Amino acid sequence: ATRWRVIRQSATTGAPMLSALGVLASPPSIHASYSTVVNVHVSDLMPVFLSDELNFEWDSRLSSQEMVYSHTHGTLSYQQRAMPFPLAPRDTLLKCGVRVLRRQSRLTSECRSVRDDVAVPPRPGAVRLHLEHTAWRIEALPAVKGVPRTALSLDITVPPDAAHGVPAAVVRHVQKKSLRDSVDSL
């Protein structure tokens, strides 16, 4: 946002004449991440990330999900989440993509919010959550003493206004807990 100051008033109309003071820096986005290594073969985890129907397996707050079509963005995932009292339910409209990188034995699943009130109008009583970026990374690791291992990481970035009035440290704590819970529930 640009800050302005009145430098003088117009002699003919009395209207203030403004001068730009400069651009105010926007508050930074809020980012959280969580990583772990599990003793599970990557092939046992792949179905969870390749099937939208299995999102309920790792997201305990997900109450509904449907695929919708947008003329602007193509196929989108519309998700609704229950929140603990006294918070209102949240909904998200996401554009997602999955990439399998065979050479690196890695799969990535990334999403970002899009705005399209025509495809999915705002739901009364719900808060539309905007996610700048979410990314799951699943990477096969060498087995140790015959035990398969897989590295899992989850990153999430939200705009600063998504947590208006809540200290960033509290938001990061809640994000990390929800990220850890999501990864651990796999």
mmCIF file of N, CA, C and O in Angstrom, residues 34-100:
data_model
loop_
_atom_site.group_PDB
_atom_site.id
_atom_site.type_symbol
_atom_site.label_atom_id
_atom_site.label_comp_id
_atom_site.label_asym_id
_atom_site.label_seq_id
_atom_site.Cartn_x
_atom_site.Cartn_y
_atom_site.Cartn_z
ATOM 1 N N TYR A 34 6.644 -29.214 8.390
ATOM 2 C CA TYR A 34 6.901 -30.356 9.262
ATOM 3 C C TYR A 34 7.445 -31.483 8.401
ATOM 4 O O TYR A 34 6.950 -31.729 7.295
ATOM 5 N N SER A 35 8.451 -32.165 8.890
ATOM 6 C CA SER A 35 9.065 -33.290 8.175
ATOM 7 C C SER A 35 9.314 -34.431 9.144
ATOM 8 O O SER A 35 9.581 -34.196 10.329
ATOM 9 N N THR A 36 9.263 -35.645 8.622
ATOM 10 C CA THR A 36 9.570 -36.818 9.419
ATOM 11 C C THR A 36 9.973 -37.964 8.488
ATOM 12 O O THR A 36 9.777 -37.874 7.278
ATOM 13 N N VAL A 37 10.527 -38.995 9.060
ATOM 14 C CA VAL A 37 10.840 -40.218 8.319
ATOM 15 C C VAL A 37 10.037 -41.331 8.959
ATOM 16 O O VAL A 37 10.021 -41.468 10.187
ATOM 17 N N VAL A 38 9.335 -42.104 8.124
ATOM 18 C CA VAL A 38 8.520 -43.208 8.625
ATOM 19 C C VAL A 38 9.067 -44.530 8.086
ATOM 20 O O VAL A 38 9.662 -44.578 7.007
ATOM 21 N N ASN A 39 8.856 -45.587 8.856
ATOM 22 C CA ASN A 39 9.306 -46.927 8.449
ATOM 23 C C ASN A 39 8.194 -47.628 7.672
ATOM 24 O O ASN A 39 7.643 -48.640 8.096
ATOM 25 N N VAL A 40 7.873 -47.040 6.532
ATOM 26 C CA VAL A 40 6.842 -47.551 5.637
ATOM 27 C C VAL A 40 7.374 -47.418 4.219
ATOM 28 O O VAL A 40 8.017 -46.413 3.884
ATOM 29 N N HIS A 41 7.094 -48.410 3.374
ATOM 30 C CA HIS A 41 7.537 -48.318 1.982
ATOM 31 C C HIS A 41 6.717 -47.257 1.256
ATOM 32 O O HIS A 41 5.506 -47.136 1.475
ATOM 33 N N VAL A 42 7.368 -46.499 0.405
ATOM 34 C CA VAL A 42 6.713 -45.407 -0.302
ATOM 35 C C VAL A 42 5.489 -45.895 -1.081
ATOM 36 O O VAL A 42 4.486 -45.192 -1.181
ATOM 37 N N SER A 43 5.518 -47.112 -1.609
ATOM 38 C CA SER A 43 4.384 -47.620 -2.389
ATOM 39 C C SER A 43 3.137 -47.800 -1.525
ATOM 40 O O SER A 43 2.020 -47.768 -2.045
ATOM 41 N N ASP A 44 3.301 -47.953 -0.219
ATOM 42 C CA ASP A 44 2.143 -48.064 0.673
ATOM 43 C C ASP A 44 1.492 -46.703 0.924
ATOM 44 O O ASP A 44 0.327 -46.649 1.311
ATOM 45 N N LEU A 45 2.239 -45.641 0.730
ATOM 46 C CA LEU A 45 1.719 -44.287 0.948
ATOM 47 C C LEU A 45 1.161 -43.649 -0.320
ATOM 48 O O LEU A 45 0.318 -42.753 -0.250
ATOM 49 N N MET A 46 1.632 -44.101 -1.473
ATOM 50 C CA MET A 46 1.246 -43.460 -2.740
ATOM 51 C C MET A 46 -0.264 -43.389 -2.962
ATOM 52 O O MET A 46 -0.755 -42.346 -3.395
ATOM 53 N N PRO A 47 -1.031 -44.439 -2.678
ATOM 54 C CA PRO A 47 -2.484 -44.338 -2.941
ATOM 55 C C PRO A 47 -3.138 -43.170 -2.211
ATOM 56 O O PRO A 47 -4.070 -42.560 -2.729
ATOM 57 N N VAL A 48 -2.659 -42.822 -1.034
ATOM 58 C CA VAL A 48 -3.238 -41.721 -0.268
ATOM 59 C C VAL A 48 -3.070 -40.402 -1.019
ATOM 60 O O VAL A 48 -3.952 -39.543 -0.997
ATOM 61 N N PHE A 49 -1.960 -40.243 -1.718
ATOM 62 C CA PHE A 49 -1.685 -38.988 -2.409
ATOM 63 C C PHE A 49 -2.165 -38.969 -3.847
ATOM 64 O O PHE A 49 -2.245 -37.915 -4.451
ATOM 65 N N LEU A 50 -2.473 -40.118 -4.371
ATOM 66 C CA LEU A 50 -2.930 -40.179 -5.755
ATOM 67 C C LEU A 50 -4.449 -40.285 -5.865
ATOM 68 O O LEU A 50 -4.979 -40.312 -6.962
ATOM 69 N N SER A 51 -5.142 -40.346 -4.742
ATOM 70 C CA SER A 51 -6.592 -40.466 -4.739
ATOM 71 C C SER A 51 -7.195 -39.405 -3.826
ATOM 72 O O SER A 51 -7.003 -39.440 -2.604
ATOM 73 N N ASP A 52 -7.949 -38.486 -4.414
ATOM 74 C CA ASP A 52 -8.589 -37.432 -3.614
ATOM 75 C C ASP A 52 -9.563 -38.005 -2.592
ATOM 76 O O ASP A 52 -9.765 -37.423 -1.531
ATOM 77 N N GLU A 53 -10.160 -39.146 -2.900
ATOM 78 C CA GLU A 53 -11.128 -39.754 -1.987
ATOM 79 C C GLU A 53 -10.491 -40.148 -0.656
ATOM 80 O O GLU A 53 -11.178 -40.308 0.343
ATOM 81 N N LEU A 54 -9.175 -40.334 -0.625
ATOM 82 C CA LEU A 54 -8.499 -40.748 0.603
ATOM 83 C C LEU A 54 -7.993 -39.571 1.448
ATOM 84 O O LEU A 54 -7.336 -39.783 2.456
ATOM 85 N N ASN A 55 -8.306 -38.337 1.045
ATOM 86 C CA ASN A 55 -7.890 -37.171 1.846
ATOM 87 C C ASN A 55 -8.448 -37.231 3.263
ATOM 88 O O ASN A 55 -7.843 -36.716 4.195
ATOM 89 N N PHE A 56 -9.593 -37.885 3.422
ATOM 90 C CA PHE A 56 -10.199 -38.007 4.750
ATOM 91 C C PHE A 56 -9.330 -38.850 5.681
ATOM 92 O O PHE A 56 -9.441 -38.746 6.889
ATOM 93 N N GLU A 57 -8.451 -39.683 5.112
ATOM 94 C CA GLU A 57 -7.587 -40.548 5.912
ATOM 95 C C GLU A 57 -6.565 -39.756 6.733
ATOM 96 O O GLU A 57 -6.181 -40.170 7.808
ATOM 97 N N TRP A 58 -6.097 -38.647 6.205
ATOM 98 C CA TRP A 58 -5.047 -37.886 6.888
ATOM 99 C C TRP A 58 -5.486 -36.509 7.351
ATOM 100 O O TRP A 58 -4.761 -35.842 8.074
ATOM 101 N N ASP A 59 -6.678 -36.058 6.951
ATOM 102 C CA ASP A 59 -7.156 -34.739 7.357
ATOM 103 C C ASP A 59 -8.399 -34.913 8.223
ATOM 104 O O ASP A 59 -9.513 -35.020 7.713
ATOM 105 N N SER A 60 -8.222 -34.943 9.541
ATOM 106 C CA SER A 60 -9.325 -35.228 10.454
ATOM 107 C C SER A 60 -10.390 -34.137 10.469
ATOM 108 O O SER A 60 -11.523 -34.385 10.867
ATOM 109 N N ARG A 61 -10.062 -32.935 10.050
ATOM 110 C CA ARG A 61 -11.040 -31.838 10.051
ATOM 111 C C ARG A 61 -11.840 -31.751 8.750
ATOM 112 O O ARG A 61 -12.819 -31.013 8.668
ATOM 113 N N LEU A 62 -11.432 -32.493 7.730
ATOM 114 C CA LEU A 62 -12.125 -32.457 6.436
ATOM 115 C C LEU A 62 -13.515 -33.060 6.594
ATOM 116 O O LEU A 62 -13.661 -34.225 6.947
ATOM 117 N N SER A 63 -14.556 -32.250 6.359
ATOM 118 C CA SER A 63 -15.922 -32.750 6.513
ATOM 119 C C SER A 63 -16.572 -33.055 5.173
ATOM 120 O O SER A 63 -17.453 -33.907 5.094
ATOM 121 N N SER A 64 -16.142 -32.379 4.101
ATOM 122 C CA SER A 64 -16.644 -32.710 2.763
ATOM 123 C C SER A 64 -15.659 -32.213 1.718
ATOM 124 O O SER A 64 -14.862 -31.307 1.961
ATOM 125 N N GLN A 65 -15.759 -32.837 0.566
ATOM 126 C CA GLN A 65 -14.863 -32.500 -0.541
ATOM 127 C C GLN A 65 -15.554 -32.871 -1.846
ATOM 128 O O GLN A 65 -16.180 -33.922 -1.940
ATOM 129 N N GLU A 66 -15.460 -31.976 -2.821
ATOM 130 C CA GLU A 66 -16.001 -32.299 -4.137
ATOM 131 C C GLU A 66 -15.162 -31.612 -5.205
ATOM 132 O O GLU A 66 -14.578 -30.559 -4.979
ATOM 133 N N MET A 67 -15.118 -32.236 -6.354
ATOM 134 C CA MET A 67 -14.417 -31.650 -7.489
ATOM 135 C C MET A 67 -15.426 -30.773 -8.230
ATOM 136 O O MET A 67 -16.570 -31.180 -8.460
ATOM 137 N N VAL A 68 -15.015 -29.551 -8.554
ATOM 138 C CA VAL A 68 -15.871 -28.616 -9.282
ATOM 139 C C VAL A 68 -15.107 -28.112 -10.498
ATOM 140 O O VAL A 68 -13.879 -28.183 -10.548
ATOM 141 N N TYR A 69 -15.853 -27.606 -11.478
ATOM 142 C CA TYR A 69 -15.208 -27.073 -12.676
ATOM 143 C C TYR A 69 -15.382 -25.563 -12.720
ATOM 144 O O TYR A 69 -16.459 -25.030 -12.479
ATOM 145 N N SER A 70 -14.292 -24.877 -13.037
ATOM 146 C CA SER A 70 -14.284 -23.425 -13.187
ATOM 147 C C SER A 70 -13.890 -23.098 -14.624
ATOM 148 O O SER A 70 -12.930 -23.673 -15.139
ATOM 149 N N HIS A 71 -14.624 -22.193 -15.251
ATOM 150 C CA HIS A 71 -14.253 -21.774 -16.610
ATOM 151 C C HIS A 71 -12.888 -21.097 -16.630
ATOM 152 O O HIS A 71 -12.174 -21.145 -17.617
ATOM 153 N N THR A 72 -12.523 -20.476 -15.519
ATOM 154 C CA THR A 72 -11.260 -19.757 -15.428
ATOM 155 C C THR A 72 -10.092 -20.659 -15.052
ATOM 156 O O THR A 72 -9.001 -20.528 -15.609
ATOM 157 N N HIS A 73 -10.312 -21.603 -14.111
ATOM 158 C CA HIS A 73 -9.205 -22.369 -13.528
ATOM 159 C C HIS A 73 -9.222 -23.860 -13.852
ATOM 160 O O HIS A 73 -8.305 -24.576 -13.463
ATOM 161 N N GLY A 74 -10.265 -24.354 -14.507
ATOM 162 C CA GLY A 74 -10.350 -25.792 -14.788
ATOM 163 C C GLY A 74 -10.883 -26.545 -13.576
ATOM 164 O O GLY A 74 -11.686 -26.033 -12.801
ATOM 165 N N THR A 75 -10.412 -27.768 -13.381
ATOM 166 C CA THR A 75 -10.881 -28.602 -12.284
ATOM 167 C C THR A 75 -10.287 -28.135 -10.961
ATOM 168 O O THR A 75 -9.081 -27.945 -10.848
ATOM 169 N N LEU A 76 -11.156 -27.969 -9.965
ATOM 170 C CA LEU A 76 -10.758 -27.491 -8.639
ATOM 171 C C LEU A 76 -11.289 -28.439 -7.576
ATOM 172 O O LEU A 76 -12.254 -29.164 -7.797
ATOM 173 N N SER A 77 -10.668 -28.395 -6.425
ATOM 174 C CA SER A 77 -11.131 -29.150 -5.273
ATOM 175 C C SER A 77 -11.747 -28.176 -4.285
ATOM 176 O O SER A 77 -11.084 -27.244 -3.825
ATOM 177 N N TYR A 78 -13.049 -28.393 -3.995
ATOM 178 C CA TYR A 78 -13.733 -27.570 -3.000
ATOM 179 C C TYR A 78 -13.820 -28.403 -1.731
ATOM 180 O O TYR A 78 -14.399 -29.485 -1.712
ATOM 181 N N GLN A 79 -13.213 -27.893 -0.642
ATOM 182 C CA GLN A 79 -13.151 -28.635 0.614
ATOM 183 C C GLN A 79 -13.749 -27.811 1.739
ATOM 184 O O GLN A 79 -13.582 -26.589 1.779
ATOM 185 N N GLN A 80 -14.434 -28.518 2.649
ATOM 186 C CA GLN A 80 -14.989 -27.884 3.834
ATOM 187 C C GLN A 80 -14.394 -28.570 5.058
ATOM 188 O O GLN A 80 -14.242 -29.788 5.070
ATOM 189 N N ARG A 81 -14.056 -27.760 6.059
ATOM 190 C CA ARG A 81 -13.447 -28.274 7.287
ATOM 191 C C ARG A 81 -14.215 -27.807 8.511
ATOM 192 O O ARG A 81 -14.552 -26.624 8.613
ATOM 193 N N ALA A 82 -14.443 -28.735 9.433
ATOM 194 C CA ALA A 82 -15.030 -28.395 10.726
ATOM 195 C C ALA A 82 -13.906 -27.839 11.597
ATOM 196 O O ALA A 82 -12.769 -28.295 11.515
ATOM 197 N N MET A 83 -14.231 -26.863 12.403
ATOM 198 C CA MET A 83 -13.252 -26.254 13.296
ATOM 199 C C MET A 83 -13.746 -26.385 14.730
ATOM 200 O O MET A 83 -14.944 -26.474 14.970
ATOM 201 N N PRO A 84 -12.810 -26.358 15.689
ATOM 202 C CA PRO A 84 -13.251 -26.443 17.091
ATOM 203 C C PRO A 84 -14.000 -25.171 17.493
ATOM 204 O O PRO A 84 -13.733 -24.091 16.982
ATOM 205 N N PHE A 85 -14.960 -25.345 18.396
ATOM 206 C CA PHE A 85 -15.709 -24.207 18.927
ATOM 207 C C PHE A 85 -14.734 -23.220 19.566
ATOM 208 O O PHE A 85 -13.786 -23.654 20.211
ATOM 209 N N PRO A 86 -14.839 -21.963 19.365
ATOM 210 C CA PRO A 86 -15.936 -21.192 18.797
ATOM 211 C C PRO A 86 -15.684 -20.778 17.341
ATOM 212 O O PRO A 86 -16.346 -19.889 16.840
ATOM 213 N N LEU A 87 -14.737 -21.392 16.671
ATOM 214 C CA LEU A 87 -14.394 -20.994 15.310
ATOM 215 C C LEU A 87 -15.445 -21.456 14.306
ATOM 216 O O LEU A 87 -16.017 -22.540 14.442
ATOM 217 N N ALA A 88 -15.663 -20.636 13.282
ATOM 218 C CA ALA A 88 -16.589 -20.986 12.202
ATOM 219 C C ALA A 88 -15.932 -22.015 11.286
ATOM 220 O O ALA A 88 -14.699 -22.081 11.195
ATOM 221 N N PRO A 89 -16.730 -22.821 10.587
ATOM 222 C CA PRO A 89 -16.150 -23.767 9.633
ATOM 223 C C PRO A 89 -15.372 -23.018 8.549
ATOM 224 O O PRO A 89 -15.623 -21.842 8.283
ATOM 225 N N ARG A 90 -14.422 -23.697 7.944
ATOM 226 C CA ARG A 90 -13.615 -23.119 6.870
ATOM 227 C C ARG A 90 -13.903 -23.870 5.576
ATOM 228 O O ARG A 90 -14.176 -25.072 5.584
ATOM 229 N N ASP A 91 -13.820 -23.144 4.461
ATOM 230 C CA ASP A 91 -13.844 -23.818 3.173
ATOM 231 C C ASP A 91 -12.714 -23.285 2.315
ATOM 232 O O ASP A 91 -12.206 -22.189 2.541
ATOM 233 N N THR A 92 -12.261 -24.121 1.401
ATOM 234 C CA THR A 92 -11.163 -23.750 0.517
ATOM 235 C C THR A 92 -11.507 -24.182 -0.897
ATOM 236 O O THR A 92 -12.190 -25.182 -1.109
ATOM 237 N N LEU A 93 -11.037 -23.421 -1.849
ATOM 238 C CA LEU A 93 -11.183 -23.737 -3.265
ATOM 239 C C LEU A 93 -9.769 -23.818 -3.820
ATOM 240 O O LEU A 93 -9.060 -22.813 -3.869
ATOM 241 N N LEU A 94 -9.333 -25.028 -4.175
ATOM 242 C CA LEU A 94 -7.924 -25.281 -4.475
ATOM 243 C C LEU A 94 -7.689 -25.767 -5.895
ATOM 244 O O LEU A 94 -8.447 -26.587 -6.418
ATOM 245 N N LYS A 95 -6.608 -25.303 -6.475
ATOM 246 C CA LYS A 95 -6.070 -25.835 -7.726
ATOM 247 C C LYS A 95 -4.861 -26.670 -7.322
ATOM 248 O O LYS A 95 -3.931 -26.158 -6.686
ATOM 249 N N CYS A 96 -4.884 -27.956 -7.642
ATOM 250 C CA CYS A 96 -3.836 -28.863 -7.181
ATOM 251 C C CYS A 96 -3.179 -29.589 -8.349
ATOM 252 O O CYS A 96 -3.765 -29.730 -9.416
ATOM 253 N N GLY A 97 -1.985 -30.054 -8.085
ATOM 254 C CA GLY A 97 -1.268 -30.856 -9.075
ATOM 255 C C GLY A 97 -0.334 -31.829 -8.384
ATOM 256 O O GLY A 97 0.203 -31.540 -7.315
ATOM 257 N N VAL A 98 -0.174 -32.992 -8.985
ATOM 258 C CA VAL A 98 0.717 -34.027 -8.461
ATOM 259 C C VAL A 98 1.799 -34.282 -9.510
ATOM 260 O O VAL A 98 1.510 -34.372 -10.701
ATOM 261 N N ARG A 99 3.036 -34.366 -9.034
ATOM 262 C CA ARG A 99 4.154 -34.709 -9.924
ATOM 263 C C ARG A 99 4.894 -35.902 -9.348
ATOM 264 O O ARG A 99 5.202 -35.928 -8.155
ATOM 265 N N VAL A 100 5.145 -36.865 -10.199
ATOM 266 C CA VAL A 100 5.945 -38.022 -9.812
ATOM 267 C C VAL A 100 7.313 -37.847 -10.466
ATOM 268 O O VAL A 100 7.422 -37.764 -11.692
#
